[in-house]
Coordinates of C-alpha atoms in Angstrom, one line a residue:
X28 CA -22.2 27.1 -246.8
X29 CA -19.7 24.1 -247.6
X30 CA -20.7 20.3 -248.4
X31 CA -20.7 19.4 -245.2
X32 CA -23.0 21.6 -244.0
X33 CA -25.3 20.6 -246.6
X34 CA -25.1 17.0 -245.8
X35 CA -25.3 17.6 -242.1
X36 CA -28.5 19.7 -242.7
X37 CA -30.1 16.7 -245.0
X38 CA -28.8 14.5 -242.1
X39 CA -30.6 15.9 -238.9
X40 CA -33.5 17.3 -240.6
X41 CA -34.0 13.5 -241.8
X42 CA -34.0 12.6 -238.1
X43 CA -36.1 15.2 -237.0
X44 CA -38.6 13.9 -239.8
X45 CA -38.4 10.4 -238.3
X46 CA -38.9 12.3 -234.8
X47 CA -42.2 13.6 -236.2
X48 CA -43.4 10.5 -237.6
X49 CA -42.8 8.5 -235.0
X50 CA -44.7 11.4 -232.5
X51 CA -47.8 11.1 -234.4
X52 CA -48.1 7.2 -234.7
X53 CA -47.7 7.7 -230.8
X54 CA -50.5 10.0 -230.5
X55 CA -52.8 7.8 -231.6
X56 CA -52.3 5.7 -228.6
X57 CA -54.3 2.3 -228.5
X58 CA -55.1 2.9 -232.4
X59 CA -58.4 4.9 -234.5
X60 CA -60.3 1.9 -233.6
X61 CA -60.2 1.9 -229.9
X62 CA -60.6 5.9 -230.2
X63 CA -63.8 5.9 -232.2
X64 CA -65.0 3.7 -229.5
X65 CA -64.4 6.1 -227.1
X66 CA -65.9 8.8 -228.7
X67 CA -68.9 6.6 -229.2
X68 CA -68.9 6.4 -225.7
X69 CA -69.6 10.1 -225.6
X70 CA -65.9 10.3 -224.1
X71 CA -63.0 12.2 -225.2
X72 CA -59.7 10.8 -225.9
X73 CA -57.0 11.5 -223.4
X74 CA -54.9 14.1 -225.4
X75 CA -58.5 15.8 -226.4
X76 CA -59.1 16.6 -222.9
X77 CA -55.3 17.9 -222.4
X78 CA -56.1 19.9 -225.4
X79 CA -59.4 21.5 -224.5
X80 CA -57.8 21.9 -220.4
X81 CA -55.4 24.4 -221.3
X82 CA -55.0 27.8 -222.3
X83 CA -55.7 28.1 -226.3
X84 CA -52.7 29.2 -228.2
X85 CA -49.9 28.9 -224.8
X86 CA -46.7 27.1 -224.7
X87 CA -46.7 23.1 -223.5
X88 CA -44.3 20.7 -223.4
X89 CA -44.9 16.8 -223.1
X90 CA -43.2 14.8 -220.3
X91 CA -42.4 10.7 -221.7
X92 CA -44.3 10.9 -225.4
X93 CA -41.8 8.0 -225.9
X94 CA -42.2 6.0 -222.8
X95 CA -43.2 2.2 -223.0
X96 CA -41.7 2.7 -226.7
X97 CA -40.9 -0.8 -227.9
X98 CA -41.8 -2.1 -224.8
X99 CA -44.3 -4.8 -223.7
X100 CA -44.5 -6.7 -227.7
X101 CA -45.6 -9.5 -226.0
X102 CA -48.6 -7.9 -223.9
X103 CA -49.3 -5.7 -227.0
X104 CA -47.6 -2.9 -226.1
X105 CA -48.5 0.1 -224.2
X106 CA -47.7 4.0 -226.4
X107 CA -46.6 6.6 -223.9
X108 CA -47.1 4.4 -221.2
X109 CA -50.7 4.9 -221.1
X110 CA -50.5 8.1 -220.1
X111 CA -50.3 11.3 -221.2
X112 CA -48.6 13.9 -219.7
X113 CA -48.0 17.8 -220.2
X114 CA -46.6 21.1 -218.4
X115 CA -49.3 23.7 -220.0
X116 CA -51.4 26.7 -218.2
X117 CA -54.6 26.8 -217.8
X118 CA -56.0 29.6 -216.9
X119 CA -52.8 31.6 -217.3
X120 CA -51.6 29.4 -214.4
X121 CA -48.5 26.8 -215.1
X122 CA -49.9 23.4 -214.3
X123 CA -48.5 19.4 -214.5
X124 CA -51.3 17.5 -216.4
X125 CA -51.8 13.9 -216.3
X126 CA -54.8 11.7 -218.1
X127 CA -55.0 8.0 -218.3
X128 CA -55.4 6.9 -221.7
X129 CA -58.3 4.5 -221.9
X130 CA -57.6 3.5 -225.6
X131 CA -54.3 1.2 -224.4
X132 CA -55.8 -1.6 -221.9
X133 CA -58.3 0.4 -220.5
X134 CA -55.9 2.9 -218.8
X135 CA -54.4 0.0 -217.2
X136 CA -51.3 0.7 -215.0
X137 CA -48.0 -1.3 -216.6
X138 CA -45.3 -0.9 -214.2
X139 CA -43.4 1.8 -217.0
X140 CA -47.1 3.9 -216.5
X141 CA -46.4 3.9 -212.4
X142 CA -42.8 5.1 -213.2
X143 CA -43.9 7.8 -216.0
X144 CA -47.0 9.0 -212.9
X145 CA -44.4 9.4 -210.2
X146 CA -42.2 11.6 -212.8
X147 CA -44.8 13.6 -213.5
X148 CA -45.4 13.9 -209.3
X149 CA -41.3 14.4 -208.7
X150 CA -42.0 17.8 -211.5
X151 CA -44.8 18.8 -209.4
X152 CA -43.2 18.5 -205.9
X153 CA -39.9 19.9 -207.3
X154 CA -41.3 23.0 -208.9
X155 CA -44.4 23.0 -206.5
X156 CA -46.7 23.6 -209.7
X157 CA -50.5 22.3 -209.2
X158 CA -50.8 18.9 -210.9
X159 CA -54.2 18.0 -212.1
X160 CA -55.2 14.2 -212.9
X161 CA -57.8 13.4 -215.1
X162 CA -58.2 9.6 -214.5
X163 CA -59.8 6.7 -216.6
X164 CA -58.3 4.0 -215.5
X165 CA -58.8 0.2 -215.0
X166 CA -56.1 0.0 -212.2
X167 CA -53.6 -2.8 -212.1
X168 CA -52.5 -4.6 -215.3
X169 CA -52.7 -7.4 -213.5
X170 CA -50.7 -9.7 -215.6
X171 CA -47.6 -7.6 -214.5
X172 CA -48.8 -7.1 -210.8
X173 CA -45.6 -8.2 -208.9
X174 CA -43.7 -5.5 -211.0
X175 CA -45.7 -2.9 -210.2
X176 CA -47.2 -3.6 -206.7
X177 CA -45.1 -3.9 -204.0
X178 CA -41.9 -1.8 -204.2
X179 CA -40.6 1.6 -203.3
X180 CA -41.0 3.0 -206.4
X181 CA -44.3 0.9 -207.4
X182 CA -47.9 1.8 -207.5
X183 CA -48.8 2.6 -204.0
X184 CA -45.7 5.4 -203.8
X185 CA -48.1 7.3 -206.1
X186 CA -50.9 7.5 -203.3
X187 CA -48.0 9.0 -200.5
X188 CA -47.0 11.3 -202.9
X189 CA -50.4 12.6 -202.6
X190 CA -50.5 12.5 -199.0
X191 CA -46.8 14.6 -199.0
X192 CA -47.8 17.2 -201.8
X193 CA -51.2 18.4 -199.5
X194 CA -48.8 18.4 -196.7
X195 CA -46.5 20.8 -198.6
X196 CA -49.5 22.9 -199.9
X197 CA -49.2 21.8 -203.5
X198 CA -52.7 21.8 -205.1
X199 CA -53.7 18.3 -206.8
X200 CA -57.1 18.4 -208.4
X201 CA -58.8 15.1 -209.9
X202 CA -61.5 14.5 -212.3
X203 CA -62.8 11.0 -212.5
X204 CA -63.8 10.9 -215.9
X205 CA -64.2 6.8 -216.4
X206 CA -63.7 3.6 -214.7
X207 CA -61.4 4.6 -211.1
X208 CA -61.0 1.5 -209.5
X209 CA -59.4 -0.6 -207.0
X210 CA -56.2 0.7 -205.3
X211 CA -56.3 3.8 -208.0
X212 CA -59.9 4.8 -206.2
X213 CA -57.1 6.4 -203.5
X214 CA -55.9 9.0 -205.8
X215 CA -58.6 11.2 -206.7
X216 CA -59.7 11.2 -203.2
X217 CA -56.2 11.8 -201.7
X218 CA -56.3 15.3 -204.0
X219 CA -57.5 18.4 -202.6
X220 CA -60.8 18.9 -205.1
X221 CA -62.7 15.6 -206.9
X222 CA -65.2 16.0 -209.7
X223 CA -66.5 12.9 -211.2
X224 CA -68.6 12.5 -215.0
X225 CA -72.0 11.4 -214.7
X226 CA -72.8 8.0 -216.1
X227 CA -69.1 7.8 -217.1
X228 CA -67.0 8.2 -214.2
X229 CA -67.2 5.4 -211.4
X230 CA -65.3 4.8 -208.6
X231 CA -65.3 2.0 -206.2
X232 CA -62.7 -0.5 -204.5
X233 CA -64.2 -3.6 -205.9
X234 CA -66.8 -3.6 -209.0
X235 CA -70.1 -5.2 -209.1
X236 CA -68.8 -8.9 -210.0
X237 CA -66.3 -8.8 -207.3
X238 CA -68.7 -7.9 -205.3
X239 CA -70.9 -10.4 -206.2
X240 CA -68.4 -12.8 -205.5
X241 CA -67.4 -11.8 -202.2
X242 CA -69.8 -11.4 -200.3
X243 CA -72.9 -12.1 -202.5
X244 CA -74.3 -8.6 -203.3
X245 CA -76.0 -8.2 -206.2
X246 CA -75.5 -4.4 -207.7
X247 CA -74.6 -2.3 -210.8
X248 CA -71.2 -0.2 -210.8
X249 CA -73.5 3.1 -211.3
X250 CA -75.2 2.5 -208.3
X251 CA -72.1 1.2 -206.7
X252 CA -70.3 3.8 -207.1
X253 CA -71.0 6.5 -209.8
X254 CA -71.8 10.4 -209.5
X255 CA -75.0 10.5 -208.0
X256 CA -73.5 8.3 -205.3
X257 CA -70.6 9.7 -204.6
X258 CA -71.8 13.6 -205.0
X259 CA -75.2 12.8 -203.4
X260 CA -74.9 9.7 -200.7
X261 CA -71.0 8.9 -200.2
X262 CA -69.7 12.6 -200.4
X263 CA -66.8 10.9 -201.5
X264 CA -66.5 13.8 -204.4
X265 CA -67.0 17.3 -204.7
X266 CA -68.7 18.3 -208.1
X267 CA -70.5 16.0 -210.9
X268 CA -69.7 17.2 -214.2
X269 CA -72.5 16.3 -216.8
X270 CA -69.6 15.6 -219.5
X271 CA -66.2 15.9 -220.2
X272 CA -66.3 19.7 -221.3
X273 CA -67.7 20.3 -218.1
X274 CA -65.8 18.9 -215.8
X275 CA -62.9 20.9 -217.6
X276 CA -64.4 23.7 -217.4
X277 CA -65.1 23.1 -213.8
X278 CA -61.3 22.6 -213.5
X279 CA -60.2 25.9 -214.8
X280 CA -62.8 28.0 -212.6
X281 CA -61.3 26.0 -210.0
X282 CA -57.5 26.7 -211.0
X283 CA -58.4 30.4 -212.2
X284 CA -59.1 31.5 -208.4
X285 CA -55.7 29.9 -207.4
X286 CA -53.5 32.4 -205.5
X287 CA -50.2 33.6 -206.2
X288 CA -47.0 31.6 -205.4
X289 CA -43.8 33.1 -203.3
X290 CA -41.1 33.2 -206.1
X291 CA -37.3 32.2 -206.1
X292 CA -36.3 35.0 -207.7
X293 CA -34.5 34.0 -210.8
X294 CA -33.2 36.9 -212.9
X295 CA -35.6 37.7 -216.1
X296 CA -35.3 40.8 -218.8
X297 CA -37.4 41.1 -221.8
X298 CA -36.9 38.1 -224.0
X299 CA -34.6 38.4 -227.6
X300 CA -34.6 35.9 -230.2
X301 CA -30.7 34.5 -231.1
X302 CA -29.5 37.1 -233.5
X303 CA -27.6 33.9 -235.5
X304 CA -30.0 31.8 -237.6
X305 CA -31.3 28.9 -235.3
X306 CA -31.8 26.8 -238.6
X307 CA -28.1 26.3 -239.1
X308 CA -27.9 24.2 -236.1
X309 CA -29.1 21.3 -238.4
X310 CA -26.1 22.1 -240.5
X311 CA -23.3 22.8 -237.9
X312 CA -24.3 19.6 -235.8
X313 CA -22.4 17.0 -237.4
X314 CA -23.4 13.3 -239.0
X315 CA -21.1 11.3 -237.5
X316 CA -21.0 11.3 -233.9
X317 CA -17.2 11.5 -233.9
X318 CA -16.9 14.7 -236.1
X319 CA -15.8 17.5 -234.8
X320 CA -17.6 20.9 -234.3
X321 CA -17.4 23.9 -232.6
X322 CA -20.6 23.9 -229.7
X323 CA -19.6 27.5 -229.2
X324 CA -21.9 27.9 -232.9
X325 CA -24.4 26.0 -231.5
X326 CA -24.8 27.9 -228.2
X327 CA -25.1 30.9 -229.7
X328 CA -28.0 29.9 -231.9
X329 CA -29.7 29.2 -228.2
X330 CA -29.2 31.9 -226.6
X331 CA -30.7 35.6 -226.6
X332 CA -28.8 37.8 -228.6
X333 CA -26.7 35.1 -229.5
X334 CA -24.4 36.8 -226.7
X335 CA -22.6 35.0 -224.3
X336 CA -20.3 35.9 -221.2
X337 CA -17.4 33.1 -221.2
X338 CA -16.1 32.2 -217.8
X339 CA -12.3 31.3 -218.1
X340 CA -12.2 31.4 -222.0
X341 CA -8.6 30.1 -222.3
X342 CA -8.7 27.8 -219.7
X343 CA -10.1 24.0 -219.6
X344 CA -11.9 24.5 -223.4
X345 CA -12.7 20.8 -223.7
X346 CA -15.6 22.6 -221.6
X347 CA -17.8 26.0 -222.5
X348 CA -18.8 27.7 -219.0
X349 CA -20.8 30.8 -219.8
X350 CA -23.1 33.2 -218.8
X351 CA -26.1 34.1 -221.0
X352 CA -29.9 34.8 -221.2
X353 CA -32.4 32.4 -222.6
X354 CA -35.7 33.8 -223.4
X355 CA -35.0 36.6 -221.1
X356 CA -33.9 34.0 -217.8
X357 CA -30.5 34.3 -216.6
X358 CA -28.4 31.1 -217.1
X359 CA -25.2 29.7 -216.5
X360 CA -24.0 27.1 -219.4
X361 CA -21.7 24.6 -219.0
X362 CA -21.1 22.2 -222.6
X363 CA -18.4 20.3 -223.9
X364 CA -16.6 21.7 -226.6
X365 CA -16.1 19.2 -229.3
X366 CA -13.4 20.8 -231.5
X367 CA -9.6 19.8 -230.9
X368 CA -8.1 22.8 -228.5
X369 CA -4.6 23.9 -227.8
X370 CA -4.0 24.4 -224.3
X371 CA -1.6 26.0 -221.9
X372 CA -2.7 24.8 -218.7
X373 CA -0.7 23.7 -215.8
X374 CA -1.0 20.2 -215.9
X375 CA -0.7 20.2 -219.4
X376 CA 2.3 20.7 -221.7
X377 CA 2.2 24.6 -223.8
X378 CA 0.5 24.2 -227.2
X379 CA -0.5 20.7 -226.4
X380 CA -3.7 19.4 -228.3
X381 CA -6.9 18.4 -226.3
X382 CA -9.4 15.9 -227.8
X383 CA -13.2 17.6 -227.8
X384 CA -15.6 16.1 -226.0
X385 CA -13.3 14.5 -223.6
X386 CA -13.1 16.0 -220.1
X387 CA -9.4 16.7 -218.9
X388 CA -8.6 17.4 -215.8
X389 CA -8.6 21.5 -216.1
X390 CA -11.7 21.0 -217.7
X391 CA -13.3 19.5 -214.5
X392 CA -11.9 22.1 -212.5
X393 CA -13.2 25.1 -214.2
X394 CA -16.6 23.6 -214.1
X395 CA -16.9 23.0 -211.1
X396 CA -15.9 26.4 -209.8
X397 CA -19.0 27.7 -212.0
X398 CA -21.0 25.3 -211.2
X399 CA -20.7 27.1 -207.3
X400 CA -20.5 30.2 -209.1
X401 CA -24.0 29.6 -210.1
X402 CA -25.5 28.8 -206.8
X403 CA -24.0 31.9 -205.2
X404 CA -25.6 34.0 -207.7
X405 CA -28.7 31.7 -207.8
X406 CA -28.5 31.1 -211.4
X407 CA -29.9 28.5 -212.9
X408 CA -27.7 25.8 -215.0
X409 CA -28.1 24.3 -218.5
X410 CA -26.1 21.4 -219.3
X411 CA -25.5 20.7 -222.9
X412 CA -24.1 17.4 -223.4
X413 CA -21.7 15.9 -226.4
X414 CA -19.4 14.4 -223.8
X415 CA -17.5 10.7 -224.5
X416 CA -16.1 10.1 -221.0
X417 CA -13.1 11.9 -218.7
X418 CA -9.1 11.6 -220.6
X419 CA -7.8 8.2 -219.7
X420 CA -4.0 7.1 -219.9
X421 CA -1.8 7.2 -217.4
X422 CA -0.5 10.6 -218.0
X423 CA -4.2 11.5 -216.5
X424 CA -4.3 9.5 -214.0
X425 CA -1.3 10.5 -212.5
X426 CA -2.4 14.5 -213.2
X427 CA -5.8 13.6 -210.8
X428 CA -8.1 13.1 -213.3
X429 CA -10.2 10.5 -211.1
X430 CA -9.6 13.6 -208.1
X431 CA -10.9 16.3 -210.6
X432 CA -13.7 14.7 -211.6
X433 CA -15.2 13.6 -208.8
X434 CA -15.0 17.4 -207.8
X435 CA -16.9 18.6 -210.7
X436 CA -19.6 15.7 -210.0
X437 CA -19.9 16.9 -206.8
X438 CA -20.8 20.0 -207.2
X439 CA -23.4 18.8 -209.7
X440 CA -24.7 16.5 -207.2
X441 CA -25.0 19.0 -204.5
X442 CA -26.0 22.0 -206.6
X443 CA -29.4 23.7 -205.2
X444 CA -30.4 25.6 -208.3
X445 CA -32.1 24.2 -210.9
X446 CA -30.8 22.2 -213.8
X447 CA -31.5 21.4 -217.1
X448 CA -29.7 18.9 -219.5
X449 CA -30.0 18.9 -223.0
X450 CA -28.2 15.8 -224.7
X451 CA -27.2 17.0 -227.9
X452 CA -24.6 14.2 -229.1
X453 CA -23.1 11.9 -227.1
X454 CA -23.4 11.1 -223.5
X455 CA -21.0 8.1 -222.3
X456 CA -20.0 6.8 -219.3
X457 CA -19.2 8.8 -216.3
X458 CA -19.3 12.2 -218.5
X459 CA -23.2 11.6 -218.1
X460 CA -22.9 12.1 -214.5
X461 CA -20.7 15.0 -214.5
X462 CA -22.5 16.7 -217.3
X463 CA -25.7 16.0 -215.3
X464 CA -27.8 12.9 -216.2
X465 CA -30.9 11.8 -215.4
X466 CA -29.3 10.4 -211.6
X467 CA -28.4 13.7 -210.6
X468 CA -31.9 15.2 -210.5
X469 CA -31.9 17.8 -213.4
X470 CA -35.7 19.5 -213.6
X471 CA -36.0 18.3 -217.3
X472 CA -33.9 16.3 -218.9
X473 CA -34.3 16.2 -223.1
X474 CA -32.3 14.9 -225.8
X475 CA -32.7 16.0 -229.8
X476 CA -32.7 13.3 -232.4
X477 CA -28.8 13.0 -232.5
X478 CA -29.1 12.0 -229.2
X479 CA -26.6 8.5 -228.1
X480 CA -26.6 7.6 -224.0
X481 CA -24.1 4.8 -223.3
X482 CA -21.3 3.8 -221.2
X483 CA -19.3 3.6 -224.0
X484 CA -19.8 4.4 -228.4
X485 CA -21.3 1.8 -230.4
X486 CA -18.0 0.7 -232.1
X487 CA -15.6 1.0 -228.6
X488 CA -18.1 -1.6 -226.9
X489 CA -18.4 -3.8 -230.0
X490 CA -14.8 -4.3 -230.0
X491 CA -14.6 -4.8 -226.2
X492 CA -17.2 -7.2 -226.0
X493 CA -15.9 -9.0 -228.8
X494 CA -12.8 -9.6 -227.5
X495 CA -14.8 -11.2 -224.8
X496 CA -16.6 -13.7 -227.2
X497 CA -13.6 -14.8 -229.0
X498 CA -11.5 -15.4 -226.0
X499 CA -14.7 -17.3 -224.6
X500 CA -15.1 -19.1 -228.5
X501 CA -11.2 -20.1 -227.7
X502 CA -11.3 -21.5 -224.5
X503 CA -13.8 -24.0 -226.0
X504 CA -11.6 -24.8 -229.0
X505 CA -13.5 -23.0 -231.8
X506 CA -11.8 -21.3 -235.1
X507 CA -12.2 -17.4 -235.6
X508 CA -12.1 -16.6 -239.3
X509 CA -12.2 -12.8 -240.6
X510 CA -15.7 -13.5 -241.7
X511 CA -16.8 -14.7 -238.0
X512 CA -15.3 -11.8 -236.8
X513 CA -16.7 -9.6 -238.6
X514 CA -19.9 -11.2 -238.6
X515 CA -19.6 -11.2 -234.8
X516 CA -18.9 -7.7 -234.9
X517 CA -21.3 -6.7 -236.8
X518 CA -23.9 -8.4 -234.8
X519 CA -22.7 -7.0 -231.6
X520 CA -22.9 -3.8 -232.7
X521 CA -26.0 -3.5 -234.3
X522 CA -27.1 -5.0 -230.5
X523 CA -25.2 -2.3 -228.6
X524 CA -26.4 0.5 -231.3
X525 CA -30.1 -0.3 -230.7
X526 CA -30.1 0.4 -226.7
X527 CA -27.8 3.6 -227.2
X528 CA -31.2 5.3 -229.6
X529 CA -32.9 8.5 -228.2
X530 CA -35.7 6.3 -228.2
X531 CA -34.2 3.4 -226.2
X532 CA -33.5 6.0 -223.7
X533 CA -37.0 7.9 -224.0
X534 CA -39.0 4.7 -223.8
X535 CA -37.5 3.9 -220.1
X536 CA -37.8 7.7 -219.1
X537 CA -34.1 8.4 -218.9
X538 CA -34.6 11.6 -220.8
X539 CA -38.1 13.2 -220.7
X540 CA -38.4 13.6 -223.9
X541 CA -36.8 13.8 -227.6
X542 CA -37.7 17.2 -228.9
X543 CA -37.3 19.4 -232.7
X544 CA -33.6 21.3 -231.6
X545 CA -35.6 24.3 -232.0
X546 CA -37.7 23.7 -228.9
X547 CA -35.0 23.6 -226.7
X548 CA -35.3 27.4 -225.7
X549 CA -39.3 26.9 -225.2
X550 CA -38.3 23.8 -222.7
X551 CA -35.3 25.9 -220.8
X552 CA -38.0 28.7 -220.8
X553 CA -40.9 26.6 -219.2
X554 CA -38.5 24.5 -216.9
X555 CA -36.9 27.9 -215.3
X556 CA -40.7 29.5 -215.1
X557 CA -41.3 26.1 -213.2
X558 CA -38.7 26.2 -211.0
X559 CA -39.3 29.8 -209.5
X560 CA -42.5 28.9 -208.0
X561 CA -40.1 27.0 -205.6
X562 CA -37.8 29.1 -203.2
X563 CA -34.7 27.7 -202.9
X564 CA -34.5 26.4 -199.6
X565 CA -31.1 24.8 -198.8
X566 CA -27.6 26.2 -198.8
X567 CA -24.9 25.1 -201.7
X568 CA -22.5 23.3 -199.5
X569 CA -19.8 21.1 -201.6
X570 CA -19.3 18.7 -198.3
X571 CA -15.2 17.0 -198.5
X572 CA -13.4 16.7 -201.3
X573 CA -10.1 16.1 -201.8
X574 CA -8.1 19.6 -202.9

């Protein structure tokens, strides 16, 4: 191995140290204090109950660790949202998770906890797997009410996404396991199956001192609305768990005698291990996000085997299409290549030299025709991203390359088998909607620690927007020294390089998560097994484009 690998190697493994570090101070959620009161409470934390719900020793991944990451300072934040959510099995079945973490605010809902729920519903819906909510909650965080009330994508679009999933035959099962109130008592009784914890679990629309207050009642919450009265007098829910381990264990009798689902079909063989060291990826995948690499290295340390079928090998190699197998599933790849090509293709000269990463115009083209390759053979896709944007200058504009591309993100848009995106490297600009980002529905989305989502580098939009500044510093008669520059700069950067972060991106639920590289085979793996518990219902159909 050469220098470079070695420094690359100490390079991402660094980042993947700061991954883990950063994972576990998140885990802790509302802090040891608040935890130890819980457990005081005779209550289990929410990631305990996760834990003891699922099948012991099986895969799970996390949906949003990161979310509500830096977010909030002034309302003393809110880790992972408040919520904790997981694709595991229990019972041998694949299940969506979801528990309310009652060590930040209570549970409370912040308006980034309403978007991270209705993620975790849009996974359920998509791959119709049965979601299970174990809810301890105080409802509303009221200081933030009017962004979290009201709109489309607010609060109550949680409760008709419960209405649609029974209506589609998806099975939602909820255990009220603390305080369930207000406009959050809809949800466990919109579900199919409600258990609720004696003398822990309550749920009412109003609590004893609203109550009070409104119309002059004096009662307690139990009697208002704990187990006994909802199992006993209400029938409001189904079973009343003397703990938390029993209302789990209620749960997975519950799941256990779930029938089988109708399958899409997707093509799976016996699983193989990459036959290439998966380790070296730290070393191939470079420092600097402008380095050059070959992803053809990287792919094959993904893939079973480390065998690949390449689609049009010579043609368009600022982009890999391939066929392969990961963990036995049939796949269809489509990355950007980011080492410097030669090309021979007709709109471009013999020999000439094509920047990686960049999307040309043959590029475009070749992807898009696997891309409906794919849904023919109902394959699903895995987009690997390290993509800076489509070639500009006029030479591309004049070859099409605004026609091209808005082929290729077509066909990602109207694509009807699943995708996947993995953001490896960079993801800039309108190469994150033709490599499909988060807007163009991709089943999981996830990024590794090298990870940068932008319109544009770090560097190229410091200098643009600086150029901004000083002609604004101008107008108003001001002198620009080197060292203001550079000090502008400087600033400006450090700015633009905060908001293009994983984490950045992970804390407002653009990706799903930031994983170890060598996960990304167990998330492919669970997102496909996902997936096939949905038929594919609607025909690949490209609509106009312009030939």
């Amino acid at each position: 191995m050469d220098i470079n690998f070695n420094k690359n190697e100490d390079h991402n493994k660094l980042l993947l140290s700061d991954l883990k570090q950063r994972l576990a101070k998140v885990k802790l959620g509302g802090g040891e204090k608040r935890i130890a009161k819980l457990h005081g409470e005779g209550k289990m934390t929410a990631r305990e109950r996760i834990e003891y719900l699922l099948d012991k020793g099986a895969k799970s991944i996390e949906i949003g660790a990161f979310v509500g990451d830096g977010m909030y300072k002034e309302h003393g934040g809110c880790p992972s949202g408040g919520v904790v959510i997981k694709i595991g099995y229990v019972n041998g079945k694949q299940c969506v998770v979801v528990a309310n973490d009652a060590t930040v605010k209570a549970g409370a809902w912040f308006p980034i906890t309403a978007k991270k729920n209705l993620r975790a519903q849009e996974i359920a819906m998509e791959n119709r797997l049965p979601i299970i909510y174990l809810v301890d909650s105080a409802g509303v965080y009221l200081p933030m009410q009017d962004e979290i009330f009201p709109d489309k994508e607010h609060f109550g679009r949680i409760f008709r996404n419960n209405a649609i999933m029974s209506s589609m035959g998806i099975t939602q099962i909820a255990a009220v396991m603390g305080s369930c109130v207000a406009g959050g008592a809809y949800l466990p009784i919109m579900s199919d199956e409600a258990l609720i914890v004696d003398k822990t679990g309550s749920i009412f629309l109003a609590g004893s001192y609203l109550v009070k207050a409104a119309i002059g009642e004096t009662i307690d919450n139990e009697t208002l609305g704990g187990a006994t009265t909802h199992c006993e007098i209400s029938g409001v829910t189904d079973y009343k768990a003397k703990d938390d381990k029993d209302a789990l264990d209620t749960i997975r009798n519950i799941v256990g005698k779930i029938g089988d689902y109708n399958k899409a079909g997707f093509n799976r063989i016996k699983a193989e291990k990459p036959a290439l060291d998966e380790n070296e990826i730290f070393g191939i995948l470079p420092k600097a996000r402008t380095e050059q690499y070959d992803m053809m290295e990287i792919i094959k340390r993904l893939v079973d085997n480390s065998e690949l079928d390449e689609y049009k090998a010579g043609y368009g190699q600022s982009i890999i299409t391939a066929y392969a197998r990961i963990d036995g599933w049939a796949v269809g790849i489509v990355a950007n290549q980011r080492k410097i090509v030669k090309t021979t293709g007709a709109k471009t000269k013999p020999s000439e030299m094509q920047f990686g990463g960049v999307i040309y115009s043959d590029s475009a083209d070749k992807a898009t025709r696997f891309i409906a390759n794919c849904n023919q053979k109902k394959i699903p896709l895995v987009f690997v991203h390290d993509v800076t944007g489509f070639m500009v200058g006029s030479k591309s504009e004049h070859g099409g390359i605004i026609k091209d591309g808005a082929k290729m993100v077509n066909a990602v848009a109207n694509s009807v088998v699943p995708k996947f995106t993995v953001i490896v490297g960079n993801s800039y600009g309108a190469g994150n909607y033709a490599m499909c980002g988060k807007a163009y529905d991709p089943r999981l989305i996830f990024a590794w620690p090298s990870a940068e989502l932008a319109v544009m580098g770090g560097a190229q939009a410091a200098k643009v927007l600086l150029q901004i500044e000083e002609s604004a510093m101008r107008s108003r008669g001001e002198e620009i020294t080197p060292e203001k520059e550079a000090e502008l700069f400087n600033k400006i950067k450090s700015r633009y390089d905060e908001q293009v972060s994983p984490y950045y991106s992970a804390s407002r639920l653009w990706t799903d998560a930031i994983i170890d590289p060598l996960d990304t085979r167990k998330w492919i793996s669970m997102g496909i097994e996902a997936a096939d518990h949905a038929p594919i219902e609607k025909q690949f159909n490209l609509g106009v484009i312009q030939v």
